[in-house]
Short mmCIF file of C-alpha atoms in Angstrom, two decimals:
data_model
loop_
_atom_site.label_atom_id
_atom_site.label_comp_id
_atom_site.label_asym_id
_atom_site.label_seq_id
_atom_site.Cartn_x
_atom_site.Cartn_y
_atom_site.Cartn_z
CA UNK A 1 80.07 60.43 149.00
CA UNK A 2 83.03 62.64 149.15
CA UNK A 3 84.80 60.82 147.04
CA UNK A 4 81.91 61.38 143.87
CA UNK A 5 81.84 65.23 145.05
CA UNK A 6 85.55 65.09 144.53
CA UNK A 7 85.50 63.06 141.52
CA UNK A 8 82.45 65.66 140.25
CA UNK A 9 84.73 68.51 140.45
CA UNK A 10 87.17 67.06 138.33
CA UNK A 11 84.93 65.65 135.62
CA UNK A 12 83.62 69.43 135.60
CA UNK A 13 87.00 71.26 135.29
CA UNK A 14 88.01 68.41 132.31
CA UNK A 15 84.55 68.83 130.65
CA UNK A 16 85.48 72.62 130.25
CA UNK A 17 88.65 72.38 128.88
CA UNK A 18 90.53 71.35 125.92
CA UNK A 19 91.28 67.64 127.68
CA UNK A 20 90.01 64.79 125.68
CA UNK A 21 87.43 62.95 127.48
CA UNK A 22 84.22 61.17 126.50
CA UNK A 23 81.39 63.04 126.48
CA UNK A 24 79.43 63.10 129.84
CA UNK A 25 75.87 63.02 129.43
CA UNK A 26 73.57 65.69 131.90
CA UNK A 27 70.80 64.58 133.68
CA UNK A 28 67.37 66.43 132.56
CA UNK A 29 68.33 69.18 135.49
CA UNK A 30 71.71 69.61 133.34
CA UNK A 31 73.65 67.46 136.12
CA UNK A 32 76.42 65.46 135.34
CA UNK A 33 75.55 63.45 138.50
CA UNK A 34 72.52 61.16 138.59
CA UNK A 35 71.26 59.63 142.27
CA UNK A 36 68.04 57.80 142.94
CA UNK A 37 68.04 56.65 146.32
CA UNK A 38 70.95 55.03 147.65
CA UNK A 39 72.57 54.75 143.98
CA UNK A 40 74.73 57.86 141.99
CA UNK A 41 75.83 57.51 138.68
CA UNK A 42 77.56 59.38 136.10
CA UNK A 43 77.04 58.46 132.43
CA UNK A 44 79.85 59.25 129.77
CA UNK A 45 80.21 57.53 125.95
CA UNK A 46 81.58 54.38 125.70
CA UNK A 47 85.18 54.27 123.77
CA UNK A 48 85.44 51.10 122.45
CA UNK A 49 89.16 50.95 122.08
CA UNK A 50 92.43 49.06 123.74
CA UNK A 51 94.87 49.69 126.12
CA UNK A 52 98.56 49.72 125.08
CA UNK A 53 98.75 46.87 127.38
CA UNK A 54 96.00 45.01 125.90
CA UNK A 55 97.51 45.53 122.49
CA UNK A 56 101.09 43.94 124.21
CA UNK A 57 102.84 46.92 122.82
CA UNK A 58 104.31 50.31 123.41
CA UNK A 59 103.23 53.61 122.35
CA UNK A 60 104.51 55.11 119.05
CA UNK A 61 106.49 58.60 119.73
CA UNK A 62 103.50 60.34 117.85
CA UNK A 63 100.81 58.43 120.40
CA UNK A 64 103.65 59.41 123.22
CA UNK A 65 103.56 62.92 122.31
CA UNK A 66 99.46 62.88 122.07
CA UNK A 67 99.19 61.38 126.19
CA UNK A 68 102.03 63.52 127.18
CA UNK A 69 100.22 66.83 125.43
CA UNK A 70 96.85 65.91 127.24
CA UNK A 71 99.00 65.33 130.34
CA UNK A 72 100.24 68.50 130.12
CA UNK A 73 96.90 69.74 129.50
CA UNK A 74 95.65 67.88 132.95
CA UNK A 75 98.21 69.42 134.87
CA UNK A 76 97.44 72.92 133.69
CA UNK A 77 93.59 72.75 135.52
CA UNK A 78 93.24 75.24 137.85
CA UNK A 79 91.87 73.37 140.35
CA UNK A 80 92.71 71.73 143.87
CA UNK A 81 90.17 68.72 144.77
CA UNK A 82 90.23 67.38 148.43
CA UNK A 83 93.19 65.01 149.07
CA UNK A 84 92.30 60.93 148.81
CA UNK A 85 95.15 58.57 150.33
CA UNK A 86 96.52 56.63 147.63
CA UNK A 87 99.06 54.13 148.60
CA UNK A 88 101.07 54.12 145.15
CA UNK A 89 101.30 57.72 145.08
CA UNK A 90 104.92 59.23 145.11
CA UNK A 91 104.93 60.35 148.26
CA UNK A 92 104.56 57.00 149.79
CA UNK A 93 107.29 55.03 147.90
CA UNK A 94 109.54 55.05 150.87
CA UNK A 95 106.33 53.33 153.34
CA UNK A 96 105.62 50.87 150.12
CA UNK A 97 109.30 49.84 149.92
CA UNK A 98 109.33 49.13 153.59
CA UNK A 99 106.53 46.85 153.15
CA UNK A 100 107.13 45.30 149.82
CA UNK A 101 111.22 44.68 150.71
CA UNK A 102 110.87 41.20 152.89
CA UNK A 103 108.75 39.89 149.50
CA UNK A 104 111.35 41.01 146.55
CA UNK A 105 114.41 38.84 145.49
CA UNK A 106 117.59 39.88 146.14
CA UNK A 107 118.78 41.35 142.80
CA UNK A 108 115.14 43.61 142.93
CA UNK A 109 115.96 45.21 146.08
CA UNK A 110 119.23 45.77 145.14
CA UNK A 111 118.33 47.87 142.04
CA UNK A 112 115.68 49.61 144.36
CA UNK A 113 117.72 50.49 146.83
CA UNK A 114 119.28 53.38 145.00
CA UNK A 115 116.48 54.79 143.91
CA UNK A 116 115.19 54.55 147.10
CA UNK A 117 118.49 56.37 149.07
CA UNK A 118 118.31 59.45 146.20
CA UNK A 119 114.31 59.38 147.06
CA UNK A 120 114.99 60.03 150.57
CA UNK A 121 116.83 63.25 149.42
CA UNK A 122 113.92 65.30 147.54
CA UNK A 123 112.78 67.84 149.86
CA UNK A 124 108.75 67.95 148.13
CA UNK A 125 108.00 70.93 150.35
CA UNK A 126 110.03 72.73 147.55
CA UNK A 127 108.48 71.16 144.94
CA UNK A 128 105.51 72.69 143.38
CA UNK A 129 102.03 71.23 143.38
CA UNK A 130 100.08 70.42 140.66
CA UNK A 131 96.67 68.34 140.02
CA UNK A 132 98.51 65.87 137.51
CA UNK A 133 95.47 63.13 137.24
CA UNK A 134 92.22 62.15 137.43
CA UNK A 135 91.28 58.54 138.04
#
């Protein structure tokens, strides 16, 4: 249940911005969230579109500088929603390595391994924090 009240707060803080999102449709008490017993729901439009990895292709430069404007956008919410563990998240790259490493060919851990020794050297207390996405 936490997890809709977080994802609630989002969809609210997108739906009053400039972000495009499909449109969420309210509940007759002007809700975005709908529950009936054990079941909660929220109902947006339907895009009926592709991914850029359904289409097997890269974005353009002008559809790169659309996502990155609306990620800009994203990460200018003022808003901090309760932390959710998320195992590919940055911050974890050094725990998934150590997992993933006995399962990668040799040649793939050798180009990780660099990445991973520089990784090891951000300190992210001194990094600022931003909300940068919403699932």
């Amino acid at each position: 249940m936490e997890d809709i009240k977080r994802n609630i707060l989002i969809l609210e803080a997108v739906t009053k911005s400039a972000i495009n999102h499909p449109r969420l449709h309210l509940t007759k008490n002007n809700k975005i969230q709908f529950s009936e017993g054990n079941i909660s729901a929220v109902v947006m439009d339907y895009i009926d579109g592709n991914s850029y990895h359904d289409l097997n292709r890269q974005p353009s430069d002008k559809e790169l500088t659309l996502i990155l404007r609306e990620a800009m956008k994203i990460s200018e919410l003022n808003i901090k929603p309760p932390f959710i563990y998320d195992s590919i998240a940055i911050v974890n790259l050094l725990d998934m390595y150590e997992r993933v490493t006995p399962h990668l060919s040799p040649e793939d851990t050798g180009l990780l391994k660099p990445v991973v020794e520089e990784f090891k050297t951000v300190d992210f207390n001194s990094l600022p924090k931003k909300f940068i996405h919403g699932d």
